Short mmCIF file of C-alpha atoms in Angstrom, two decimals:
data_model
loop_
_atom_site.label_atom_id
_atom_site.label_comp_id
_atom_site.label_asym_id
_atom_site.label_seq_id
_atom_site.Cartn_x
_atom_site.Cartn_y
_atom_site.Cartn_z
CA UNK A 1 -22.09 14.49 -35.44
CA UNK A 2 -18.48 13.20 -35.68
CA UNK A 3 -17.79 10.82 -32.96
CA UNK A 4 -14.67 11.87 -30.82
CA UNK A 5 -11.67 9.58 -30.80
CA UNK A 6 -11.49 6.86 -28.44
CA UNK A 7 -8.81 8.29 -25.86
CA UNK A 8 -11.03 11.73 -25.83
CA UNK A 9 -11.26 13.30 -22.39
CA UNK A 10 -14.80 12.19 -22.10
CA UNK A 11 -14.17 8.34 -22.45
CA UNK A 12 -11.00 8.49 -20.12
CA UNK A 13 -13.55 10.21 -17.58
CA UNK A 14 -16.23 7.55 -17.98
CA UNK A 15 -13.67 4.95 -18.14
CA UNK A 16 -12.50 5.96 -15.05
CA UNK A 17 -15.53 6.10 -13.25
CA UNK A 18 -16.72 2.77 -14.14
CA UNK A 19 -13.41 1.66 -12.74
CA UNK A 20 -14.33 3.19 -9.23
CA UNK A 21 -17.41 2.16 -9.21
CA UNK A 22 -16.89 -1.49 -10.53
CA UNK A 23 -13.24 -2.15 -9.18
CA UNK A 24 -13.13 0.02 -6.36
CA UNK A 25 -10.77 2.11 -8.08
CA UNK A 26 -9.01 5.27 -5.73
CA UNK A 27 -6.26 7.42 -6.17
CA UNK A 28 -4.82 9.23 -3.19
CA UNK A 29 -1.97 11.61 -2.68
CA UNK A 30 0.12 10.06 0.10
CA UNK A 31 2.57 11.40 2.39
CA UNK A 32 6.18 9.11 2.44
CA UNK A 33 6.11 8.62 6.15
CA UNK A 34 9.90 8.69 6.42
CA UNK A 35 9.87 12.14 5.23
CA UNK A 36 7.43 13.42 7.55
CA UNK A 37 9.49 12.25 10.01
CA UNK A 38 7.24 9.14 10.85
CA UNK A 39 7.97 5.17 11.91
CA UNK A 40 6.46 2.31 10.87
CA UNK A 41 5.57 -0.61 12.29
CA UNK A 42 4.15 -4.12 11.17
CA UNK A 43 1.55 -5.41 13.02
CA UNK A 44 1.04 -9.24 14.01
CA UNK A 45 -2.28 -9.87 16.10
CA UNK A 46 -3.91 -13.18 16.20
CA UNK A 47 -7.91 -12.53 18.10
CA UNK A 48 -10.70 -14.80 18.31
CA UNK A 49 -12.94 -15.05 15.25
CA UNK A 50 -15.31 -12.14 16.37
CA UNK A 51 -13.03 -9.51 17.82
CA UNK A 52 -10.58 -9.79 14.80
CA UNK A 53 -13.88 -8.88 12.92
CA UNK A 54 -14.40 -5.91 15.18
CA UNK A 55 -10.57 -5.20 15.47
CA UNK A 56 -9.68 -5.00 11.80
CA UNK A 57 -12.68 -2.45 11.23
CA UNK A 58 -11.64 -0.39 14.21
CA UNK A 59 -8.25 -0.18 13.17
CA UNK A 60 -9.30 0.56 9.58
CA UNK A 61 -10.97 3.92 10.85
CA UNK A 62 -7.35 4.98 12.39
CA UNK A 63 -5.86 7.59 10.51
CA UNK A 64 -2.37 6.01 11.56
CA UNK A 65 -3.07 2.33 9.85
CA UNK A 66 -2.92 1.23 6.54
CA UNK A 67 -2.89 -2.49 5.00
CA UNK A 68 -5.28 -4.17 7.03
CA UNK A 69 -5.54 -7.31 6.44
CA UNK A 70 -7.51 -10.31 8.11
CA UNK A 71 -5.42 -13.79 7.18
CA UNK A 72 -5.19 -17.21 8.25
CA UNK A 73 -8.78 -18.14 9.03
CA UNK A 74 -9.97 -14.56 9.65
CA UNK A 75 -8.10 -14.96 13.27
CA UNK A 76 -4.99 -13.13 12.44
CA UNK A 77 -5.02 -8.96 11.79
CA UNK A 78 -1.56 -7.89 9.68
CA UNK A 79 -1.50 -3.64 9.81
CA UNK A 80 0.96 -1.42 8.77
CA UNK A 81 1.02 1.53 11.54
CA UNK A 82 2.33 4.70 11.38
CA UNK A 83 3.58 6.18 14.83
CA UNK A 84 5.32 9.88 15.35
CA UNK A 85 7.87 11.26 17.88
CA UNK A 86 6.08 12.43 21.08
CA UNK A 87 2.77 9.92 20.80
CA UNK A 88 3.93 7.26 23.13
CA UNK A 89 2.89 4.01 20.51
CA UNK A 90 -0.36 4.45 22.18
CA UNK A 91 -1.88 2.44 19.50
CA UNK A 92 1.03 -0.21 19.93
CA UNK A 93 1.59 -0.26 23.82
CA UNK A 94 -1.88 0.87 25.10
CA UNK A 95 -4.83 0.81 22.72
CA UNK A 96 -4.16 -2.86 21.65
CA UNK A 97 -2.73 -4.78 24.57
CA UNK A 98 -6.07 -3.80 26.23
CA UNK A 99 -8.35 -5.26 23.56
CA UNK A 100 -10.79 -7.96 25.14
CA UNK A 101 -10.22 -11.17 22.24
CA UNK A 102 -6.47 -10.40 21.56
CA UNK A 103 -4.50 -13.40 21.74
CA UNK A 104 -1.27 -12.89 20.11
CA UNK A 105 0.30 -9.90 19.44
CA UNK A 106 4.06 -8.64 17.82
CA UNK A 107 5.13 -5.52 16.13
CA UNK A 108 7.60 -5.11 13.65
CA UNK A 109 9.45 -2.57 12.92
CA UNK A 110 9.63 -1.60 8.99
CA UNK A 111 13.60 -0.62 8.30
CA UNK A 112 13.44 -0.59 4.85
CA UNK A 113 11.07 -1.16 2.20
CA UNK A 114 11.81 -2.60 -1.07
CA UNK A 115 8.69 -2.89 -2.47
CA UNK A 116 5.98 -0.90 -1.78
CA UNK A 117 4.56 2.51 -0.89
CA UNK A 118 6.23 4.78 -3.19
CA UNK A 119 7.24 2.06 -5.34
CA UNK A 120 4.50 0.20 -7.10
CA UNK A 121 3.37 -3.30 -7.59
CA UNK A 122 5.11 -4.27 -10.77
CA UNK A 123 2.15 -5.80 -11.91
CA UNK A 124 0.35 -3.04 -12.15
CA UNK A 125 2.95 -1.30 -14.87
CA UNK A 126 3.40 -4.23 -16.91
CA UNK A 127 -0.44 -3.45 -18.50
CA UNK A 128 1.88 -0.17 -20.25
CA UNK A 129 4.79 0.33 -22.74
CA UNK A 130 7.88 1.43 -21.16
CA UNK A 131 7.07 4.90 -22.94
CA UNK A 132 4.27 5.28 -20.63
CA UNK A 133 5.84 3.97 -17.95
CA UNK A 134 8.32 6.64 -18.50
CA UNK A 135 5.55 9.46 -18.73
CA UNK A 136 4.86 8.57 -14.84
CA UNK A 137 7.80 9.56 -13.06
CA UNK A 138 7.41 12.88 -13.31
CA UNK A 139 9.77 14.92 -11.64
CA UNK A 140 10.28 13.00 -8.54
CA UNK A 141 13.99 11.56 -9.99
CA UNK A 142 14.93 15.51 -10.02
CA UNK A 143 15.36 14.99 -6.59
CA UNK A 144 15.02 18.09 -4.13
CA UNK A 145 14.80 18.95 -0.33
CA UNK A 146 11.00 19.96 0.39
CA UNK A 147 9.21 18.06 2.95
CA UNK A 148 5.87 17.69 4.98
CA UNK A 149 5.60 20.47 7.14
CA UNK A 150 2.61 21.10 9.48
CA UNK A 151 0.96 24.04 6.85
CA UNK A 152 0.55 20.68 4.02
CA UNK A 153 -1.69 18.89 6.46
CA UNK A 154 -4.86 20.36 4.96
CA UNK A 155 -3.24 19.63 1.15
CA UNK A 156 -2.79 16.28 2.34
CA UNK A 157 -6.16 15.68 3.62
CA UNK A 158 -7.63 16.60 0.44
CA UNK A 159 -5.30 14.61 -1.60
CA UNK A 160 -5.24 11.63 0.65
CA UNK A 161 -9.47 11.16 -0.39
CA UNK A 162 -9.24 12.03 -4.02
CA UNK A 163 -5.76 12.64 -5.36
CA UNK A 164 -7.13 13.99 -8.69
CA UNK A 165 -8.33 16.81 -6.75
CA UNK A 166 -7.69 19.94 -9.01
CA UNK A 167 -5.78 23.22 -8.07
CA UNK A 168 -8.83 25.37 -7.41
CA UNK A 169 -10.00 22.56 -4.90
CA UNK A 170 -7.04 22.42 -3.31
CA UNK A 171 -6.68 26.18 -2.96
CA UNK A 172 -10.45 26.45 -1.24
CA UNK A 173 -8.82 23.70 1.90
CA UNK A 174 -5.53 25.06 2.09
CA UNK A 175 -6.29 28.96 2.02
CA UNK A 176 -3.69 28.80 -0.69
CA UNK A 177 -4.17 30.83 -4.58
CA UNK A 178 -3.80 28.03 -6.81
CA UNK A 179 -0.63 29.37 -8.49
CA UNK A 180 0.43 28.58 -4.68
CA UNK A 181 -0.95 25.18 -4.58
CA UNK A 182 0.59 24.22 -7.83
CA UNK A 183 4.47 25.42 -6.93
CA UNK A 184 4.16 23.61 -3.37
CA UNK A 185 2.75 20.38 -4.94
CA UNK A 186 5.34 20.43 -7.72
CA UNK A 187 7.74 20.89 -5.25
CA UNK A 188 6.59 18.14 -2.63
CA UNK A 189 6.48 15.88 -5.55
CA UNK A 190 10.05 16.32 -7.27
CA UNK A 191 11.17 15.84 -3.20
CA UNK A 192 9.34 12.35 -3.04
CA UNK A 193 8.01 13.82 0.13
CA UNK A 194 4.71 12.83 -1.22
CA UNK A 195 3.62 10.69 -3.82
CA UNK A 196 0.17 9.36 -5.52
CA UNK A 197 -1.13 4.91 -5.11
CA UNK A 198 -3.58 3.46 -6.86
CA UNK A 199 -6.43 1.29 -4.81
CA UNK A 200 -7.23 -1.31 -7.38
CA UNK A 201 -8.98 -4.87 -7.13
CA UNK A 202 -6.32 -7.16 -8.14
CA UNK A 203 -8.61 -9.23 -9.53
CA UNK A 204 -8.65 -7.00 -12.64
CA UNK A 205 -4.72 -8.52 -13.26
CA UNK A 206 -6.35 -12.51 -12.55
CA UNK A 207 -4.99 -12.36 -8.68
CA UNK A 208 -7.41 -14.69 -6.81
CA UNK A 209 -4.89 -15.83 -4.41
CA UNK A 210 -2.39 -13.32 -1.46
CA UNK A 211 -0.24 -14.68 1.41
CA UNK A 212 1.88 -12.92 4.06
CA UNK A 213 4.87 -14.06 3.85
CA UNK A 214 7.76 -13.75 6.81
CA UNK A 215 10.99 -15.21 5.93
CA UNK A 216 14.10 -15.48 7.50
CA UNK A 217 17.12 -14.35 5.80
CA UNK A 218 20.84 -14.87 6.64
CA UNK A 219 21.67 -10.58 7.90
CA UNK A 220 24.83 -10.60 5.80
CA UNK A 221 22.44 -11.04 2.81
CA UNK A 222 19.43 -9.61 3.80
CA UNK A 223 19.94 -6.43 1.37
CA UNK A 224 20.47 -8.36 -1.72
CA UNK A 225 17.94 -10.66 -1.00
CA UNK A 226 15.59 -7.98 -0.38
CA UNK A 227 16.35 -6.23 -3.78
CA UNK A 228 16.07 -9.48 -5.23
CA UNK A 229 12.25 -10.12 -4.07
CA UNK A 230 11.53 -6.43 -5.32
CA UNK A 231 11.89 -7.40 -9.05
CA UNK A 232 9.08 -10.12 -8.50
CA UNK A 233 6.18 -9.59 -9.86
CA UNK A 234 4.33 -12.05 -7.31
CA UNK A 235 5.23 -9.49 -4.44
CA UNK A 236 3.10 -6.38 -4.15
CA UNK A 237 5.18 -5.55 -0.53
CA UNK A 238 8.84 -6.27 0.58
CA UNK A 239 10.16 -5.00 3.62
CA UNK A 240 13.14 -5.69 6.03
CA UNK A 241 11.56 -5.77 9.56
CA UNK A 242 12.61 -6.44 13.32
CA UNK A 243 11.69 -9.33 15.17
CA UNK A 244 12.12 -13.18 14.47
CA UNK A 245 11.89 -12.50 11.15
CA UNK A 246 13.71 -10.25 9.48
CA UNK A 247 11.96 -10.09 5.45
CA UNK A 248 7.99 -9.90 5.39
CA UNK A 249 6.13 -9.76 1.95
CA UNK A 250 2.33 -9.78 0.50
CA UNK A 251 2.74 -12.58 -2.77
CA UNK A 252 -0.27 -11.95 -5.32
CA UNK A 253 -1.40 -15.24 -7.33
CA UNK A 254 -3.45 -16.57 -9.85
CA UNK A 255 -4.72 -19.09 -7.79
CA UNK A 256 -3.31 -21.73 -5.05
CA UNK A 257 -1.15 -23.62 -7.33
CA UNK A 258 0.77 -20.63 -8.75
CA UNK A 259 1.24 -19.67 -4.74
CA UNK A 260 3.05 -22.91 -4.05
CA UNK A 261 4.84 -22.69 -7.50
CA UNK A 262 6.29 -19.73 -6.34
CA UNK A 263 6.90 -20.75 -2.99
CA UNK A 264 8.85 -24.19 -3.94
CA UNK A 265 10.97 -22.99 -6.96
CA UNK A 266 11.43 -19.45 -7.36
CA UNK A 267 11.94 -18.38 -3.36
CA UNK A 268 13.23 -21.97 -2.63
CA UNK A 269 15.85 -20.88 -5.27
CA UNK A 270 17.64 -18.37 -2.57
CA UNK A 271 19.66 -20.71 -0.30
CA UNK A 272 20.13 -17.55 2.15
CA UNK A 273 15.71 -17.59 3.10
CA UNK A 274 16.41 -20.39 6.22
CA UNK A 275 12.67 -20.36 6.99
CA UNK A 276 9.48 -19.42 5.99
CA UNK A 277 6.33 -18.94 7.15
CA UNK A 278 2.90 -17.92 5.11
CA UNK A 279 -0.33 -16.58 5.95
CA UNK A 280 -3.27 -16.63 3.09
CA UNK A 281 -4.93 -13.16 3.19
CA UNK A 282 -8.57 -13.61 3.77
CA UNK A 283 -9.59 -9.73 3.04
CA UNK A 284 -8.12 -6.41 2.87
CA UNK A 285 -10.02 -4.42 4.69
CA UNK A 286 -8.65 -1.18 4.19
CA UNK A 287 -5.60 -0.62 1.73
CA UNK A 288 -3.18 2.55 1.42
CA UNK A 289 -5.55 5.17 1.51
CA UNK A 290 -7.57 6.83 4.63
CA UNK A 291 -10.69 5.14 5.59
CA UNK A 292 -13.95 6.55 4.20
CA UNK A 293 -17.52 5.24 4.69
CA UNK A 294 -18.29 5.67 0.64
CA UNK A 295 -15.06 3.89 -0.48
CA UNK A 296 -15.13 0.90 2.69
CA UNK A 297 -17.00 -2.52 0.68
CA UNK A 298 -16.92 -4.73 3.81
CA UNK A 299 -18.70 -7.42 1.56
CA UNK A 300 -16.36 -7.73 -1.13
CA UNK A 301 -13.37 -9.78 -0.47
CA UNK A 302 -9.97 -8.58 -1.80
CA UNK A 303 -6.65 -10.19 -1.65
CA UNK A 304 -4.60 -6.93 -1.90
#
């Protein structure tokens, strides 16, 4: 029997499931919260050793959170939150300020995002030619006006556990024909109302080492120092926030020495960053997509 060629359907499929089951591989359909008409926040909370434990899985189960992350001795929780018009911040003003073992907490509010979300970790396309790179865009550069209306919830749902789900899948949760399916999704994707991540152990790049990083940056040249940061490929995550700081980011390392390498020469190299202040990241405990039992590995440390 002729053996089929190495990029045949069959060893892409059992390459990729030794990648989810070995790297914790995931690919989810998300929806870009500032389409569906959603704010996020940034969220600082420093707990004793225990509750941050307890707090960081909690949150993690929210369907609102994403990027939870314990740092700086396991006492400090960093979560991205994602809050909607109408829902009071309960999560913000009621849930957590009434947590027993909260010490410390601030919230951020994300105004723009450089890096991040929609646009990937650089990293992660430098393993492909640009050809391939090119192959991944799609149609979401065509631009368009569709966006996340209340019928897409179910389509979301589905795509936000397995975003390789398949038309006829898709049709069975949304009551949709798959012809259906397929126009809407074409046309949520050319919008950039939603778009697909990638849950992958850094590791598999040689990343052994994350910080939080919250800078201060001089306003008048906050935007170009923002779009500056974005072409890194040691940040996974920039964002211009609210608060005392007004630039957070999530560096990815080699190890301790490339951290501080990176801290001392190439962001010491912007004159306009007047302070910083970094926070090694301990565990992610849940990343961009929705929290599931069968893809949560409590016991396996990850820096992204």
């Amino acid at each position: 029997m002729r053996r089929p060629p190495s990029n045949s359907t069959q060893t892409i499929a059992r390459r990729y499931r030794r990648l989810v089951a070995d790297a914790g591989l995931r690919v989810v359909g998300l929806a870009d919260p500032r389409r569906a008409g959603q704010a996020q926040w940034l969220a600082r909370l420093t707990a004793t050793p225990q509750a941050a434990q307890d707090l960081a899985r909690a949150l993690a189960k929210r369907e609102d959170t994403s990027w939870v992350r314990l740092a700086s001795g396991g006492t400090e929780i960093s979560a991205i939150i994602q809050t909607t018009p109408g829902d009071g911040n309960a999560l913000l003003l009621h849930d957590i300020s009434r947590t027993t073992g909260i010490t410390a907490v601030s919230a951020h509010y994300l105004l723009h995002m450089y890096r991040g979300g929609p646009t990937a970790w650089r990293a992660h396309l430098k393993a492909l030619t640009p050809a391939q790179q090119h192959q991944l865009i799609f149609d979401e550069m065509q631009g368009g006006t569709a966006s996340v209306g209340t019928p897409d919830q179910r389509l979301l749902a589905v795509l936000g556990q397995d975003g390789r789900a398949g038309f006829a899948e898709l049709a069975v949760a949304t009551g949709w024909s798959a012809a259906t399916v397929a126009k809407r999704l074409g046309e949520l994707r050319a919008s950039g109302a939603i778009y697909f991540d990638v849950d992958l152990d850094p590791a598999l790049f040689g990343v052994t080492t994350g910080a939080l990083l919250w800078m201060s940056v001089v306003p008048a040249h906050l935007d170009r120092v923002g779009k500056a940061l974005a072409e890194h490929d040691e940040l996974a995550f920039v964002a211009a926030t609210t608060g005392r700081t007004n630039l957070a980011a999530h560096a990815l390392s080699p190890d301790p020495d490339s951290l501080h390498h990176y801290l001392t020469h190439r962001l010491a190299a912007f004159p306009e960053i007047t302070s910083l202040e970094s926070a090694p990241v301990l565990r992610t405990i849940k990343s961009a997509a929705p929290f599931t039992p069968s893809t949560q590995r409590p016991d396996r440390p990850r820096v992204s």
